Amino acid sequence: WIKSSAKAGYNEHLKAKVFIGVTVDITEHKQLQQQKDDFLGIASHELKTPVTTIKAYSHLLQEILLQKGDIKEALLVTKMGTQVNRLTNLIADLLDVTKINAGKLQLNNTRFEFNTLVKDIVEDIQNTVPKINIEKDFNQTGIVYVDKERIVQVITNLITNAIKYSPGANKIIVLTSVKNKEIILSVQDFGVGIPVSHQAKVFEKFYRVSGDMQHTFPGLGLGLYISSEIIKRVGGRIWVNSVEGEGATFCFALPVLDDGTEKL
């Protein structure tokens, strides 16, 4: 592997006078990157089986305790299950990253009505966070042809992120609209926001909020990277608008089928 770059030098008449080129051997760097990706893939696969087993046994233990009437003990098992689910999600993120790096992220496109999917996701998440009001504003809907499960993954990530990064807020807003043959989903929060200098980095792999915030919000910094890769691979766009201290709005756009736009 080599990396080459070149730069032209100009005279006072703005004509190229000299060209300077640099070629660097980056084979070792690429090999180390591949070894890291291989390790992540192997470690994730090896962790997946025991975690799945723990999850199954904890569910069985919870049922046994409930049958015996041991409510307090069953509640402890429920809390354990919550942490196991979190670990399961982290492993799934690592597996997705290895697939993306290897160019093996599989997409199974299907045709579906977009807003119905968003409505179902919002309702499912709302049931788990009663203290946060998820406001819905669906102006128009449309038929899309993309991988439905992967889009569920993206929308879920954006909404849960909005909740996580808005610890002092009591609502977030989920909005959909259709413009220029694209259906656009935006998720607005009223939390910590993102500095302008960081906004170009939020979709990078392993990006984390710097400073003290890093210790406040858990996660590996993979969710937005995976979401952006999914959206790009289905032919869409993803971006963020934010003012530090006032919250952030994450958006993505997907192509709408020609016959798929509907007014609500």
Tab-separated table of N, CA and C in Angstrom, residues 137-218:
chain	number	residue	atom	x	y	z
A	137	ASP	N	-44.619	14.867	14.347
A	137	ASP	CA	-45.124	15.841	13.379
A	137	ASP	C	-44.895	15.264	11.988
A	138	PHE	N	-45.905	14.553	11.475
A	138	PHE	CA	-45.787	13.884	10.181
A	138	PHE	C	-46.567	14.684	9.137
A	139	ASN	N	-45.857	15.459	8.319
A	139	ASN	CA	-46.510	16.305	7.320
A	139	ASN	C	-46.922	15.525	6.085
A	140	GLN	N	-46.000	14.746	5.548
A	140	GLN	CA	-46.265	13.922	4.378
A	140	GLN	C	-45.598	12.574	4.568
A	141	THR	N	-46.049	11.613	3.791
A	141	THR	CA	-45.441	10.293	3.859
A	141	THR	C	-45.038	9.862	2.458
A	142	GLY	N	-44.409	8.721	2.360
A	142	GLY	CA	-43.959	8.244	1.061
A	142	GLY	C	-43.602	6.774	1.105
A	143	ILE	N	-43.555	6.164	-0.057
A	143	ILE	CA	-43.139	4.771	-0.196
A	143	ILE	C	-41.649	4.754	-0.523
A	144	VAL	N	-40.897	3.971	0.227
A	144	VAL	CA	-39.455	3.862	-0.008
A	144	VAL	C	-39.101	2.410	-0.301
A	145	TYR	N	-37.939	2.226	-0.917
A	145	TYR	CA	-37.451	0.881	-1.235
A	145	TYR	C	-36.033	0.757	-0.686
A	146	VAL	N	-35.950	0.363	0.586
A	146	VAL	CA	-34.672	0.242	1.286
A	146	VAL	C	-34.761	-0.945	2.246
A	147	ASP	N	-33.669	-1.217	2.945
A	147	ASP	CA	-33.646	-2.288	3.935
A	147	ASP	C	-34.415	-1.825	5.179
A	148	LYS	N	-35.569	-2.415	5.414
A	148	LYS	CA	-36.457	-1.959	6.486
A	148	LYS	C	-35.821	-2.106	7.862
A	149	GLU	N	-35.208	-3.254	8.136
A	149	GLU	CA	-34.633	-3.490	9.457
A	149	GLU	C	-33.470	-2.545	9.732
A	150	ARG	N	-32.691	-2.248	8.703
A	150	ARG	CA	-31.576	-1.317	8.894
A	150	ARG	C	-32.079	0.099	9.142
A	151	ILE	N	-33.175	0.483	8.495
A	151	ILE	CA	-33.752	1.809	8.737
A	151	ILE	C	-34.334	1.880	10.148
A	152	VAL	N	-34.914	0.783	10.617
A	152	VAL	CA	-35.359	0.713	12.018
A	152	VAL	C	-34.175	0.977	12.943
A	153	GLN	N	-33.051	0.357	12.629
A	153	GLN	CA	-31.835	0.530	13.422
A	153	GLN	C	-31.401	1.994	13.462
A	154	VAL	N	-31.438	2.658	12.325
A	154	VAL	CA	-31.020	4.063	12.251
A	154	VAL	C	-31.967	4.962	13.042
A	155	ILE	N	-33.270	4.814	12.816
A	155	ILE	CA	-34.250	5.672	13.496
A	155	ILE	C	-34.184	5.463	15.006
A	156	THR	N	-34.094	4.210	15.420
A	156	THR	CA	-33.993	3.900	16.847
A	156	THR	C	-32.762	4.547	17.452
A	157	ASN	N	-31.657	4.481	16.740
A	157	ASN	CA	-30.417	5.085	17.233
A	157	ASN	C	-30.549	6.594	17.390
A	158	LEU	N	-31.148	7.261	16.402
A	158	LEU	CA	-31.292	8.714	16.472
A	158	LEU	C	-32.207	9.134	17.622
A	159	ILE	N	-33.299	8.401	17.819
A	159	ILE	CA	-34.238	8.765	18.889
A	159	ILE	C	-33.636	8.495	20.261
A	160	THR	N	-33.026	7.334	20.447
A	160	THR	CA	-32.429	7.016	21.753
A	160	THR	C	-31.258	7.944	22.061
A	161	ASN	N	-30.504	8.339	21.035
A	161	ASN	CA	-29.436	9.322	21.246
A	161	ASN	C	-30.008	10.654	21.706
A	162	ALA	N	-31.102	11.085	21.070
A	162	ALA	CA	-31.725	12.356	21.440
A	162	ALA	C	-32.156	12.342	22.900
A	163	ILE	N	-32.685	11.217	23.334
A	163	ILE	CA	-33.107	11.089	24.735
A	163	ILE	C	-31.893	11.081	25.658
A	164	LYS	N	-30.869	10.329	25.279
A	164	LYS	CA	-29.670	10.195	26.115
A	164	LYS	C	-28.951	11.526	26.300
A	165	TYR	N	-28.882	12.324	25.232
A	165	TYR	CA	-28.141	13.580	25.299
A	165	TYR	C	-29.016	14.760	25.706
A	166	SER	N	-30.225	14.482	26.225
A	166	SER	CA	-31.116	15.542	26.718
A	166	SER	C	-31.568	15.226	28.136
A	167	PRO	N	-30.633	15.048	29.063
A	167	PRO	CA	-31.018	14.606	30.412
A	167	PRO	C	-31.922	15.581	31.148
A	168	GLY	N	-31.865	16.867	30.794
A	168	GLY	CA	-32.688	17.840	31.497
A	168	GLY	C	-33.958	18.223	30.774
A	169	ALA	N	-34.176	17.657	29.593
A	169	ALA	CA	-35.351	18.016	28.790
A	169	ALA	C	-36.489	17.032	29.031
A	170	ASN	N	-37.705	17.459	28.696
A	170	ASN	CA	-38.859	16.579	28.884
A	170	ASN	C	-39.510	16.180	27.569
A	171	LYS	N	-38.878	16.558	26.437
A	171	LYS	CA	-39.446	16.161	25.151
A	171	LYS	C	-38.380	16.146	24.066
A	172	ILE	N	-38.670	15.398	23.003
A	172	ILE	CA	-37.942	15.486	21.746
A	172	ILE	C	-38.994	15.526	20.636
A	173	ILE	N	-38.593	15.927	19.443
A	173	ILE	CA	-39.544	16.055	18.335
A	173	ILE	C	-39.069	15.211	17.161
A	174	VAL	N	-39.966	14.371	16.654
A	174	VAL	CA	-39.683	13.560	15.468
A	174	VAL	C	-40.573	14.065	14.341
A	175	LEU	N	-39.962	14.498	13.255
A	175	LEU	CA	-40.697	15.124	12.152
A	175	LEU	C	-40.356	14.442	10.837
A	176	THR	N	-41.369	14.279	9.985
A	176	THR	CA	-41.128	13.780	8.627
A	176	THR	C	-41.752	14.736	7.616
A	177	SER	N	-41.136	14.811	6.454
A	177	SER	CA	-41.652	15.647	5.372
A	177	SER	C	-41.119	15.114	4.055
A	178	VAL	N	-41.705	15.570	2.956
A	178	VAL	CA	-41.263	15.163	1.620
A	178	VAL	C	-40.885	16.408	0.837
A	179	LYS	N	-39.693	16.383	0.238
A	179	LYS	CA	-39.211	17.517	-0.552
A	179	LYS	C	-38.254	17.013	-1.622
A	180	ASN	N	-38.456	17.480	-2.837
A	180	ASN	CA	-37.570	17.123	-3.957
A	180	ASN	C	-37.387	15.610	-4.095
A	181	LYS	N	-38.508	14.892	-4.031
A	181	LYS	CA	-38.521	13.440	-4.215
A	181	LYS	C	-37.721	12.691	-3.153
A	182	GLU	N	-37.610	13.315	-1.973
A	182	GLU	CA	-36.976	12.661	-0.834
A	182	GLU	C	-37.901	12.759	0.368
A	183	ILE	N	-37.945	11.712	1.164
A	183	ILE	CA	-38.630	11.803	2.447
A	183	ILE	C	-37.571	12.050	3.502
A	184	ILE	N	-37.808	13.049	4.328
A	184	ILE	CA	-36.817	13.493	5.308
A	184	ILE	C	-37.339	13.231	6.710
A	185	LEU	N	-36.516	12.609	7.534
A	185	LEU	CA	-36.836	12.426	8.946
A	185	LEU	C	-35.852	13.241	9.764
A	186	SER	N	-36.364	13.990	10.733
A	186	SER	CA	-35.495	14.741	11.638
A	186	SER	C	-35.876	14.432	13.078
A	187	VAL	N	-34.868	14.342	13.919
A	187	VAL	CA	-35.061	14.102	15.348
A	187	VAL	C	-34.396	15.255	16.091
A	188	GLN	N	-35.207	16.063	16.748
A	188	GLN	CA	-34.710	17.257	17.438
A	188	GLN	C	-34.708	17.040	18.941
A	189	ASP	N	-33.570	17.333	19.574
A	189	ASP	CA	-33.512	17.286	21.031
A	189	ASP	C	-33.198	18.675	21.570
A	190	PHE	N	-33.294	18.824	22.881
A	190	PHE	CA	-33.059	20.109	23.536
A	190	PHE	C	-32.003	19.932	24.623
A	191	GLY	N	-30.944	19.216	24.252
A	191	GLY	CA	-29.910	18.855	25.205
A	191	GLY	C	-28.645	19.675	25.100
A	192	VAL	N	-27.509	18.982	25.208
A	192	VAL	CA	-26.215	19.657	25.331
A	192	VAL	C	-25.742	20.287	24.031
A	193	GLY	N	-26.227	19.799	22.894
A	193	GLY	CA	-25.784	20.332	21.617
A	193	GLY	C	-24.375	19.888	21.264
A	194	ILE	N	-23.927	20.294	20.081
A	194	ILE	CA	-22.615	19.887	19.573
A	194	ILE	C	-21.876	21.125	19.089
A	195	PRO	N	-20.646	21.346	19.540
A	195	PRO	CA	-19.876	22.498	19.054
A	195	PRO	C	-19.695	22.439	17.541
A	196	VAL	N	-19.639	23.595	16.899
A	196	VAL	CA	-19.468	23.648	15.446
A	196	VAL	C	-18.220	22.892	15.019
A	197	SER	N	-17.157	22.999	15.803
A	197	SER	CA	-15.895	22.348	15.452
A	197	SER	C	-15.977	20.830	15.486
A	198	HIS	N	-16.997	20.290	16.145
A	198	HIS	CA	-17.137	18.837	16.262
A	198	HIS	C	-18.164	18.254	15.299
A	199	GLN	N	-18.975	19.105	14.682
A	199	GLN	CA	-20.110	18.592	13.912
A	199	GLN	C	-19.693	17.769	12.705
A	200	ALA	N	-18.528	18.057	12.144
A	200	ALA	CA	-18.054	17.282	10.995
A	200	ALA	C	-17.544	15.911	11.411
A	201	LYS	N	-17.365	15.710	12.728
A	201	LYS	CA	-16.776	14.463	13.216
A	201	LYS	C	-17.795	13.482	13.794
A	202	VAL	N	-19.036	13.927	13.979
A	202	VAL	CA	-19.987	13.105	14.735
A	202	VAL	C	-20.307	11.779	14.061
A	203	PHE	N	-20.119	11.692	12.741
A	203	PHE	CA	-20.410	10.443	12.041
A	203	PHE	C	-19.157	9.593	11.832
A	204	GLU	N	-18.055	9.979	12.480
A	204	GLU	CA	-16.832	9.196	12.383
A	204	GLU	C	-16.863	8.036	13.370
A	205	LYS	N	-16.135	6.990	13.032
A	205	LYS	CA	-16.059	5.799	13.878
A	205	LYS	C	-15.382	6.133	15.207
A	206	PHE	N	-16.000	5.693	16.307
A	206	PHE	CA	-15.502	5.863	17.671
A	206	PHE	C	-15.488	7.327	18.128
A	207	TYR	N	-16.227	8.196	17.436
A	207	TYR	CA	-16.286	9.584	17.898
A	207	TYR	C	-17.035	9.647	19.227
A	208	ARG	N	-16.471	10.380	20.160
A	208	ARG	CA	-17.124	10.604	21.450
A	208	ARG	C	-17.100	12.080	21.783
A	209	VAL	N	-18.056	12.523	22.570
A	209	VAL	CA	-18.036	13.897	23.068
A	209	VAL	C	-16.803	14.065	23.936
A	210	SER	N	-16.036	15.123	23.703
A	210	SER	CA	-14.777	15.306	24.416
A	210	SER	C	-15.001	15.947	25.776
A	211	GLY	N	-13.947	15.933	26.573
A	211	GLY	CA	-13.994	16.578	27.876
A	211	GLY	C	-14.801	15.784	28.883
A	212	ASP	N	-15.406	16.519	29.843
A	212	ASP	CA	-16.140	15.871	30.923
A	212	ASP	C	-17.348	15.102	30.423
A	213	MET	N	-17.915	15.511	29.276
A	213	MET	CA	-19.096	14.842	28.749
A	213	MET	C	-18.818	13.379	28.438
A	214	GLN	N	-17.560	13.038	28.168
A	214	GLN	CA	-17.224	11.667	27.820
A	214	GLN	C	-17.574	10.720	28.960
A	215	HIS	N	-17.503	11.241	30.201
A	215	HIS	CA	-17.783	10.403	31.353
A	215	HIS	C	-19.263	10.438	31.726
A	216	THR	N	-20.018	11.298	31.076
A	216	THR	CA	-21.436	11.438	31.390
A	216	THR	C	-22.307	10.514	30.551
A	217	PHE	N	-21.973	10.368	29.289
A	217	PHE	CA	-22.808	9.611	28.367
A	217	PHE	C	-22.094	8.332	27.932
A	218	PRO	N	-22.686	7.165	28.206
A	218	PRO	CA	-22.044	5.895	27.857
A	218	PRO	C	-22.120	5.594	26.368
